[in-house]
Amino acid sequence: MSSIVDWNALSLNAAVRELAALLGENLQVRVVLVSGSGEVVELGGSARREATLFDVFADTRGRWGSETERVTYAQTVRSWVGACQEAEADVERVVVDSAPGFRAHLYPLRYQGDRAAVVCAGFVNAESAAGALESIRAVLPQHVLEAIEGGEGPRVPQLGRDDRRWMDRIGERIARVMTGALSDERAPTYEPGAQRFAGMLGGSDSMTRLFGQIERVARTNSTILVTGENGTGKELVARAVHRHSRRRDEAFVAVNCAAIPGDLIASELFGHVKGAFSGAHRDRAGLFEAANHGTLLLDEIGDMDPMLQTKLLRVLQEGTFLRVGDNQVRKVDVRVICATNCDLEAMVARGQFRQDLYYRIRVIELKIPALRERGDDIELLARHFLSATAKRHGRGVKRFSESCMTYLRRYKWPGNVRELENEIERLAILSGDEEVIDETWLSRRIVGEVEATPVVDLKGYNLPEAMELLERQMIVEGLERTGWNKTQAAKDLGISRRNLIRKVAQYALEEDRNA
């Protein structure tokens, strides 16, 4: 299997950044790179840009979007990738219309048989602007039209023939520079065997199996339970299922059941009618209606209130529900994905989770492996996060020293991929202009755990002192296993959360962690 390109690192090429910035600043178009797998990388630096017409069509359910218009970012990107794949080998420019009057120019580049493209998107031709803007206005939400007319909304770049010719020369030049960089044996690539899959990166056997499972189950309508430790990427897996499903052009809506108070989550999920409770001043649709025809992710499903579990079971079985305070039965067509880091089977045995709901949401289970079980993926992900962070913060290309990478590989990563990403961002920032990041920049907990003796030596201590040492070690290990999720750690240790918090303060563990 051939290597895959690290597009984030490649986009840091000085010539590419300068040329893309020229286009963005002078023509106000969106300049990005789209890979054959659908990955989108911003070009031209990380400076904040004003909203443009592209943003309206890129995310129809965002600030500038319309819930009724069916054009989505996923559709737009797929149309770009498809246009590049269909283009002849010697074609340097492809022109596409992604929406009424909305244009993009693509400049294909090829690498090891794959197709990618530099894209300049989000403008209308000046010669036909009147007709194009009229057709665009017909599908824009009223609040966007009002914002544009008031001078506070997204800009609508209009490019004449000379502007487009200049844009094509620069765009084709960017594509040639990037193609030349790809042919350089020093081009930033991942090792053979690495795979990109719907925003995820991995080459280990466990992740390859997971990617295959997602592809197999995505096109069904079965309810899916995604399980894994904190920080493993459960929402990424849910989004991957949605992206590969027949619902991919509809809404993907995610809600954390643990983050919403119990008295509000029913209204959040099912909506309410005016007067249903204090503060309900108008009718409001819930997330099930927002996700109609699409996918709804219920994260931290183990923390859902028992009364709400009954209502959820009804929606899953019949597709119907009532808004809070309403007597009108409503019907939706939603694919539900649930996610948890809890042992739901054990919760069922303890009477903390409905057994019938457990079997209903666990039609298919996707288990995400912990990072410590993914072998060489640690280095793969570390390099990916390093190049992405360097680009985001405007840093130069960086790399890890061998000794630094040794520590990263040996650490157990209790917080999993999220902890690794945060650590790499910290390294990229603190190392400043240093090209090579060595172990001196690593957090103390990473170097300390690798070098520490795993078993406490109790010789010379009396019984109370030995018990304190052992208790402290067990609490630290429990917190690190759960990524410092105190609720889960307390459950694993068999003590109350309040008692755990008291012990953490007693042993000054937070101070040690942040030291």
Tab-separated table of C-alpha atoms in Angstrom, residues 59 81 85 135 246 257 262 324 328 400 515:
chain	number	residue	atom	x	y	z
A	59	ASP	CA	-23.121	24.724	5.790
A	81	VAL	CA	-13.598	15.532	-5.934
A	85	GLN	CA	-11.516	12.474	-10.973
A	135	SER	CA	-31.272	32.831	-8.465
A	246	ARG	CA	-27.670	7.142	2.616
A	257	CYS	CA	-27.024	13.735	27.497
A	262	GLY	CA	-32.493	16.381	33.636
A	324	VAL	CA	-43.411	18.653	26.136
A	328	GLN	CA	-50.194	16.033	19.096
A	400	PHE	CA	9.938	15.018	16.893
A	515	ALA	CA	2.984	20.762	37.692
